[in-house]
Amino acid sequence: MSHAKTFRLAALAAGLLVPAASAAERTPGSGVYERLLHSVAMIEARGRQGTGWLADGPRRLLVTNYHVVGKEGTVTVVFPDYKDGKLIAESRHYKENGPALGRRGRAVRGRVVASDPRRDLAVLQLGDLPDDVVPLKLATEPAAPSDRVHSVGNPGASDAFWVYTSGTVRQAYRNRFQYQDGQQVEARVIETQAPLNPGDSGGPVVNDDGEVVGVNAAGKSDAQLVSLCIDVSEVRPLLAGVGRGAAPEDRAPSRGDEVAALPRNPTAADHNNRGVDFYAREQYDKAIAEYAHALKLDPGYALAYKNRALVFHKVGTLMRSGARPYLNQALADYGIALHINPKDADAYRERGLVRARLGDYDKAIADYSAAVDVNPKFAEAYRDRGKAYREKGDLDKANADLDKAIKLTGR
C-alpha cells in the first residue's frame, strides 16, 4: 500500500497540560467561542496532549482523535476552570493545581470505549462530568467550500489554553494520507485554511450555529494553512457503535456489545479496525484472527502487527502458566512492525514492556532508550526505563529517569 502524502500529527507529544497559543480575540465567532468553552476539554494520554468535545451528555461520551489516545485504557480529561465567572486561560494554573482540579471535578478520568484508527477517531466515556459541561450538536448539513468555521483547541505555541481560531472551508472530499508515525487514515475530510498546531487534535470544528461539522486532525507538513478535519459524517457511525445501554460508570464495552460488520469488500484496515473492537471487548481470539486477515491482505501493515502483538502480550499477562509462547509471539510481531516502521516510539516502548515481563531488563532498557531517541518527550518510556533500572539495582539512573518523567508530565 503506497501513501505519498504525509501529515504531521496535531496532537502535542509532551507532558500533562502543555502551553497553548494566544487568547481568543473578539470576532464575529465570539458567541460560538463562549458556547464551545462549555463542551471542549483537554486530553492527556501516552505523553501526548490533545483536545476533545462532549458529544453525548447522558452517557458522558467525548470525541477526539485516535492518534491522541490510541488504545490507551484510561486518560486524563481536563475542562476549563473559572474564577469569578471568568475563564482561567493561563497554562500555569492547570500545571500548578492538578490535584485541586481533580477534587473540584474539573479534571476527570476517561476510558476509550470505541476507536477507529482508519478514521482517526476515538470515543471516551468519562467517569464524571462537571455540571456546566454540555454536549455539542452534530450538524445535519455538511460543510462546503467558502463556509466559515470555528474551533477551540490547545496548541503548544504559547502560554494559554482553550484557544479560539476561525477559518474558511477550502474543500470537502475523501482523502487517504499517512501520519509521520505511520498511522494510515482514509476518511472524508474538510480542508480549511485555519491554522492547526500540535495540541489542537480532536477539537471540534463548528459552523456559525455552533454545530459540529468536523474534528481537527492534521496540518500538511509541506504547506502553509492547509489543515485537515475529519468530517462529521465519519463521527456518527462510531458514536452509534457505542452500546446504547452503556452503564453510567466508567467502563469499556462489554463482551456482549456488537462489533460492526465488515463491508462487502473489506480492506486490511477494515480487518485491523475490527480487531481493535474485538480487543476492546476482550475477545482476544477474534481480535487475533482479524489482524491475521489484515496481514494476509497487506503483509506490510505495521499497525496490524503492532496491534496483534498487543493482544499476545495481554493474553500472556493473564495466564498463570504457559505465558512465554504468547510473549515470544508478541516480541516477534513487534520486531516485524519495527522493521517496517523503525520510527515507531510506541512500538519500542511496548516491546520493552514485554521484555521486562520476561525479566530481560537489559533489552527492555534498550527498547525504552530507542523510544526516547525517537520521541525525547515520551514520559512513559522514561518512567518504564526508570522501573527497569530500579529492577537492576541502578537507583541513580532509575531516579534520573523518573525525575525526567515527572518534569514532562507534572506528576
Coordinates of C-alpha atoms in Angstrom, one line a residue:
M1 CA 0.0 0.0 0.0
S2 CA 1.6 3.3 -1.1
H3 CA 0.9 6.6 0.6
A4 CA 2.6 9.6 -0.9
K5 CA 1.2 12.2 1.4
T6 CA 2.5 12.6 5.0
F7 CA 0.8 14.8 7.6
R8 CA 2.1 16.0 10.9
L9 CA 0.0 15.0 13.9
A10 CA -1.9 17.8 15.6
A11 CA -1.6 16.1 19.0
L12 CA 1.2 17.6 21.1
A13 CA 3.8 14.9 22.1
A14 CA 4.6 16.4 25.5
G15 CA 3.6 16.2 29.2
L16 CA 0.5 17.0 31.1
L17 CA -1.1 20.3 30.3
V18 CA 1.1 21.8 27.6
P19 CA 1.2 25.6 26.8
A20 CA -1.2 26.9 24.2
A21 CA -1.5 29.8 21.7
S22 CA -2.7 33.3 22.1
A23 CA -6.1 34.1 23.8
A24 CA -9.2 34.3 21.8
E25 CA -10.0 37.5 20.0
R26 CA -13.4 39.1 19.9
T27 CA -14.5 38.2 16.4
P28 CA -17.9 37.5 14.7
G29 CA -17.5 34.0 16.1
S30 CA -17.0 35.1 19.7
G31 CA -20.5 33.9 20.7
V32 CA -19.7 30.5 19.3
Y33 CA -16.5 30.5 21.3
E34 CA -18.4 31.0 24.6
R35 CA -20.6 28.0 23.8
L36 CA -17.6 25.9 22.8
L37 CA -16.0 26.5 26.2
H38 CA -18.7 24.6 27.9
S39 CA -18.1 21.5 25.7
V40 CA -14.4 21.3 25.0
A41 CA -11.8 19.5 27.1
M42 CA -8.1 19.0 27.1
I43 CA -6.8 15.3 27.0
E44 CA -3.5 13.9 28.2
A45 CA -2.6 10.4 27.1
R46 CA 0.5 8.5 26.1
G47 CA 2.6 11.6 26.7
R48 CA 0.6 13.4 24.1
Q49 CA -1.7 16.4 24.6
G50 CA -4.9 16.8 22.6
T51 CA -8.4 18.2 22.6
G52 CA -11.9 16.6 22.8
W53 CA -15.5 17.6 22.9
L54 CA -18.6 16.3 24.6
A55 CA -21.0 14.6 22.1
D56 CA -23.4 12.8 24.5
G57 CA -24.3 14.2 27.9
P58 CA -26.3 11.4 29.4
R59 CA -23.7 8.8 28.5
R60 CA -20.8 11.2 29.1
L61 CA -19.2 10.4 25.7
L62 CA -16.3 12.6 24.5
V63 CA -15.0 12.5 20.9
T64 CA -11.3 13.0 20.0
N65 CA -8.7 11.7 17.5
Y66 CA -7.4 8.1 17.6
H67 CA -3.9 9.4 17.4
V68 CA -4.4 11.4 20.7
V69 CA -5.4 8.4 22.8
G70 CA -4.6 5.3 20.8
K71 CA -5.8 2.1 22.6
E72 CA -4.9 3.7 25.9
G73 CA -7.3 2.4 28.6
T74 CA -7.7 5.4 30.9
V75 CA -6.7 9.0 30.2
T76 CA -7.0 12.4 31.9
V77 CA -9.6 14.9 30.7
V78 CA -9.5 18.5 31.9
F79 CA -12.3 21.0 31.5
P80 CA -11.9 24.8 31.7
D81 CA -11.6 26.3 35.1
Y82 CA -13.1 29.7 36.1
K83 CA -12.6 32.4 38.7
D84 CA -15.4 34.9 39.4
G85 CA -17.2 33.6 36.3
K86 CA -14.2 34.3 34.0
L87 CA -12.2 31.6 32.2
I88 CA -8.7 30.9 33.6
A89 CA -6.7 30.6 30.4
E90 CA -3.2 30.6 31.8
S91 CA -1.5 27.2 31.4
R92 CA 0.5 27.6 34.7
H93 CA -2.8 27.5 36.6
Y94 CA -3.6 24.0 35.3
K95 CA 0.0 22.7 35.8
E96 CA 0.2 24.0 39.4
N97 CA -3.3 23.0 40.5
G98 CA -3.7 19.5 39.1
P99 CA -4.9 17.7 42.3
A100 CA -7.2 20.6 43.2
L101 CA -8.8 20.5 39.7
G102 CA -9.5 16.8 40.3
R103 CA -11.1 17.4 43.6
R104 CA -13.4 20.1 42.1
G105 CA -14.3 17.9 39.2
R106 CA -12.5 20.0 36.5
A107 CA -10.1 17.1 35.9
V108 CA -11.8 13.7 35.4
R109 CA -10.8 10.2 34.1
G110 CA -12.0 8.9 30.8
R111 CA -11.8 5.4 29.2
V112 CA -11.6 4.6 25.5
V113 CA -14.8 2.8 24.6
A114 CA -14.6 3.0 20.8
S115 CA -11.8 3.7 18.3
D116 CA -11.2 3.7 14.6
P117 CA -7.6 4.4 13.5
R118 CA -8.7 4.4 9.9
R119 CA -11.0 7.4 10.5
D120 CA -8.6 8.7 13.2
L121 CA -11.4 8.9 15.7
A122 CA -12.0 7.7 19.2
V123 CA -14.7 7.9 21.8
L124 CA -14.1 8.2 25.6
Q125 CA -16.6 7.6 28.3
L126 CA -16.0 9.9 31.3
G127 CA -16.2 8.8 34.9
D128 CA -17.8 12.1 35.8
L129 CA -18.9 15.3 34.2
P130 CA -18.9 18.9 35.5
D131 CA -22.4 20.4 35.8
D132 CA -21.6 23.3 33.4
V133 CA -20.5 21.0 30.5
V134 CA -23.0 20.4 27.7
P135 CA -22.8 18.4 24.5
L136 CA -22.4 19.8 21.1
K137 CA -24.9 19.1 18.4
L138 CA -23.8 17.4 15.2
A139 CA -24.5 19.4 12.0
T140 CA -27.2 18.0 9.7
E141 CA -25.8 19.9 6.7
P142 CA -22.2 19.1 5.5
A143 CA -19.6 21.8 5.3
A144 CA -19.0 23.3 1.9
P145 CA -16.3 25.5 0.3
S146 CA -16.5 29.1 1.5
D147 CA -18.3 28.2 4.7
R148 CA -16.9 29.9 7.8
V149 CA -15.9 27.5 10.6
H150 CA -14.7 27.9 14.2
S151 CA -12.7 25.8 16.6
V152 CA -11.2 25.7 20.1
G153 CA -8.1 23.7 20.8
N154 CA -5.0 23.6 23.0
P155 CA -1.9 24.3 20.8
G156 CA 1.5 24.5 22.3
A157 CA 2.7 27.8 20.8
S158 CA 2.3 30.0 23.9
D159 CA 1.0 30.0 27.5
A160 CA -2.8 29.8 27.3
F161 CA -5.4 27.1 26.8
W162 CA -8.8 26.9 25.1
V163 CA -7.6 29.0 22.1
Y164 CA -10.1 30.1 19.5
T165 CA -9.4 30.1 15.8
S166 CA -11.6 30.5 12.7
G167 CA -11.2 29.9 9.0
T168 CA -12.9 29.1 5.8
V169 CA -13.6 25.7 4.2
R170 CA -11.5 25.2 1.1
Q171 CA -13.0 21.8 0.1
A172 CA -14.6 18.6 1.4
Y173 CA -13.6 15.3 -0.1
R174 CA -12.4 11.8 0.6
N175 CA -8.7 11.5 1.3
R176 CA -6.1 8.9 2.1
F177 CA -3.0 10.0 4.0
Q178 CA -0.4 8.9 6.5
Y179 CA 0.9 10.5 9.7
Q180 CA 4.6 10.8 10.5
D181 CA 4.3 7.8 12.9
G182 CA 2.9 5.5 10.2
Q183 CA -0.8 5.6 11.1
Q184 CA -2.8 5.4 7.8
V185 CA -6.1 7.3 7.6
E186 CA -8.8 7.0 4.9
A187 CA -11.8 9.2 5.5
R188 CA -13.9 12.1 4.3
V189 CA -12.2 15.3 5.3
I190 CA -12.7 19.0 5.4
E191 CA -9.8 21.1 4.2
T192 CA -9.5 24.5 5.7
Q193 CA -7.0 27.4 5.8
A194 CA -7.5 27.8 9.6
P195 CA -4.1 27.3 11.4
L196 CA -3.8 23.9 13.1
N197 CA -1.0 23.2 15.5
P198 CA 0.2 20.3 17.8
G199 CA -2.3 20.1 20.7
D200 CA -5.4 21.0 18.5
S201 CA -6.1 17.4 17.6
G202 CA -9.5 16.2 18.4
G203 CA -11.0 19.7 18.8
P204 CA -14.5 20.4 17.3
V205 CA -14.8 22.3 14.1
V206 CA -18.2 24.0 14.1
N207 CA -20.3 26.2 11.8
D208 CA -21.8 29.6 12.7
D209 CA -24.6 27.9 14.6
G210 CA -22.1 26.1 16.8
E211 CA -22.9 22.7 15.2
V212 CA -20.0 20.2 14.7
V213 CA -19.0 19.8 11.1
G214 CA -15.7 18.1 11.7
V215 CA -12.9 17.1 14.1
N216 CA -9.4 18.8 13.9
A217 CA -6.8 16.2 12.8
A218 CA -3.7 17.4 11.0
G219 CA -1.8 20.1 9.2
K220 CA 0.0 19.4 6.0
S221 CA 3.7 19.2 6.6
D222 CA 4.9 20.8 3.3
A223 CA 2.3 23.6 3.0
Q224 CA 1.0 26.6 5.0
L225 CA -2.6 26.9 6.1
V226 CA -3.7 23.6 4.7
S227 CA -5.4 21.8 7.6
L228 CA -7.5 18.7 7.6
C229 CA -10.5 17.9 9.8
I230 CA -12.3 14.5 9.8
D231 CA -15.8 15.1 8.5
V232 CA -18.7 14.7 11.0
S233 CA -20.2 12.0 8.7
E234 CA -17.3 9.8 10.0
V235 CA -18.2 10.5 13.6
R236 CA -21.8 9.4 13.5
P237 CA -21.2 5.6 12.9
L238 CA -18.5 5.5 15.6
L239 CA -20.9 7.1 18.2
A240 CA -23.7 4.8 17.0
G241 CA -21.5 1.8 17.6
V242 CA -21.1 2.6 21.3
G243 CA -23.8 0.4 23.1
R244 CA -26.9 2.4 23.8
G245 CA -27.1 0.6 27.2
A246 CA -23.7 1.8 28.3
A247 CA -23.6 1.9 32.1
P248 CA -23.1 5.3 33.8
E249 CA -19.9 4.2 35.4
D250 CA -16.6 4.4 33.6
R251 CA -16.2 1.1 31.7
A252 CA -15.1 -0.5 28.5
P253 CA -17.7 -2.1 26.2
S254 CA -18.9 -5.4 27.5
R255 CA -18.2 -8.7 25.7
G256 CA -21.8 -8.7 24.6
D257 CA -21.6 -5.4 22.6
E258 CA -21.8 -5.9 18.9
V259 CA -18.9 -5.4 16.6
A260 CA -19.7 -3.6 13.3
A261 CA -20.0 -6.0 10.3
L262 CA -17.3 -5.9 7.6
P263 CA -18.1 -4.1 4.3
R264 CA -18.6 -6.2 1.2
N265 CA -15.0 -6.0 0.1
P266 CA -13.1 -5.4 3.3
T267 CA -9.6 -3.9 3.2
A268 CA -6.7 -4.7 5.5
A269 CA -7.6 -1.5 7.5
D270 CA -11.2 -2.8 7.9
H271 CA -10.0 -6.1 9.4
N272 CA -7.5 -4.2 11.6
N273 CA -10.1 -1.8 12.9
R274 CA -12.5 -4.8 13.7
G275 CA -9.6 -6.4 15.6
V276 CA -9.4 -3.2 17.7
D277 CA -13.1 -3.6 18.5
F278 CA -12.7 -7.2 19.5
Y279 CA -9.7 -6.4 21.6
A280 CA -11.7 -3.7 23.5
R281 CA -14.4 -6.4 24.2
E282 CA -11.7 -8.8 25.5
Q283 CA -12.5 -11.2 22.6
Y284 CA -8.8 -11.9 22.0
D285 CA -9.1 -14.9 19.7
K286 CA -11.3 -13.0 17.4
A287 CA -9.0 -10.0 17.5
I288 CA -6.0 -12.1 16.5
A289 CA -8.0 -13.6 13.7
E290 CA -8.9 -10.2 12.3
Y291 CA -5.3 -9.0 12.5
A292 CA -4.2 -12.1 10.6
H293 CA -6.8 -11.3 7.9
A294 CA -5.4 -7.8 7.7
L295 CA -1.9 -9.0 7.3
K296 CA -2.9 -11.5 4.6
L297 CA -4.3 -8.7 2.6
D298 CA -1.4 -6.3 3.4
P299 CA 1.8 -8.1 4.6
G300 CA 3.5 -4.7 5.2
Y301 CA 0.8 -3.4 7.5
A302 CA 2.9 -2.4 10.5
L303 CA -0.1 -1.3 12.6
A304 CA -1.7 -4.7 12.4
Y305 CA 1.5 -6.4 13.6
K306 CA 1.7 -4.0 16.5
N307 CA -1.9 -4.5 17.4
R308 CA -1.6 -8.3 17.3
A309 CA 1.5 -8.1 19.4
L310 CA -0.6 -6.1 22.0
V311 CA -3.1 -8.9 22.1
F312 CA -0.5 -11.6 22.6
H313 CA 1.1 -9.5 25.4
K314 CA -2.3 -9.1 27.0
V315 CA -3.1 -12.8 26.8
G316 CA 0.4 -13.6 28.2
T317 CA -0.1 -11.4 31.2
L318 CA -3.5 -13.1 32.0
M319 CA -2.0 -16.6 32.1
R320 CA -0.8 -18.1 35.4
S321 CA 1.4 -20.5 33.4
G322 CA 2.4 -21.1 29.8
A323 CA 2.7 -17.4 29.1
R324 CA 6.1 -17.4 27.4
P325 CA 4.9 -18.6 23.9
Y326 CA 2.4 -15.7 23.8
L327 CA 5.0 -13.2 24.9
N328 CA 7.6 -14.5 22.4
Q329 CA 5.0 -14.1 19.7
A330 CA 4.4 -10.6 20.8
L331 CA 8.1 -9.9 20.5
A332 CA 8.2 -11.4 17.0
D333 CA 5.3 -9.2 15.9
Y334 CA 6.8 -6.0 17.4
G335 CA 10.0 -6.9 15.6
I336 CA 8.3 -7.0 12.3
A337 CA 6.4 -3.8 12.9
L338 CA 9.6 -2.0 13.8
H339 CA 11.4 -3.4 10.8
I340 CA 8.6 -1.9 8.7
N341 CA 8.5 1.4 10.7
P342 CA 11.7 1.9 12.7
K343 CA 10.4 5.3 13.9
D344 CA 7.5 4.0 16.0
A345 CA 8.3 5.1 19.6
D346 CA 5.2 3.4 20.9
A347 CA 6.2 0.0 19.5
Y348 CA 9.7 0.2 21.1
R349 CA 8.1 1.1 24.4
E350 CA 5.5 -1.7 24.2
R351 CA 8.2 -4.3 23.2
G352 CA 10.2 -3.1 26.2
L353 CA 7.2 -3.9 28.4
V354 CA 7.2 -7.5 27.1
R355 CA 10.9 -7.9 27.6
A356 CA 10.6 -6.5 31.1
R357 CA 7.9 -9.0 31.9
L358 CA 10.2 -11.8 30.7
G359 CA 12.9 -10.4 33.0
D360 CA 15.2 -9.3 30.3
Y361 CA 15.8 -5.8 31.7
D362 CA 18.8 -5.0 29.6
K363 CA 16.9 -5.5 26.3
A364 CA 13.9 -3.7 27.8
I365 CA 16.1 -0.7 28.6
A366 CA 17.5 -0.7 25.1
D367 CA 13.9 -0.6 23.7
Y368 CA 12.9 2.2 26.1
S369 CA 16.0 4.1 25.1
A370 CA 15.1 3.7 21.4
A371 CA 11.6 5.0 22.2
V372 CA 13.0 8.2 23.8
D373 CA 15.5 8.6 20.9
V374 CA 12.6 8.7 18.5
N375 CA 10.4 10.9 20.9
P376 CA 12.5 12.7 23.5
K377 CA 9.4 13.8 25.3
F378 CA 7.9 10.3 25.8
A379 CA 7.3 10.4 29.5
E380 CA 6.0 6.9 29.8
A381 CA 9.2 5.5 28.2
Y382 CA 11.3 7.3 30.7
R383 CA 9.1 6.1 33.5
D384 CA 9.3 2.5 32.3
R385 CA 13.1 2.7 31.8
G386 CA 13.4 4.0 35.3
K387 CA 11.5 1.0 36.6
A388 CA 13.7 -1.3 34.7
Y389 CA 16.9 0.4 36.1
R390 CA 15.4 0.0 39.6
E391 CA 14.9 -3.7 39.0
K392 CA 18.5 -4.0 38.0
G393 CA 19.5 -2.1 41.2
D394 CA 20.8 1.0 39.4
L395 CA 19.0 3.5 41.5
D396 CA 20.8 6.6 40.2
K397 CA 19.7 6.0 36.7
A398 CA 16.3 5.0 37.9
N399 CA 15.8 8.2 39.8
A400 CA 17.1 10.3 36.9
D401 CA 14.5 8.7 34.5
L402 CA 11.6 9.0 37.0
D403 CA 12.5 12.7 37.6
K404 CA 12.5 13.2 33.8
A405 CA 9.1 11.7 33.5
I406 CA 7.7 13.9 36.3
K407 CA 9.1 17.0 34.7
L408 CA 7.4 16.1 31.4
T409 CA 4.0 15.3 33.0
G410 CA 3.9 17.3 36.2
R411 CA 3.3 14.1 38.2

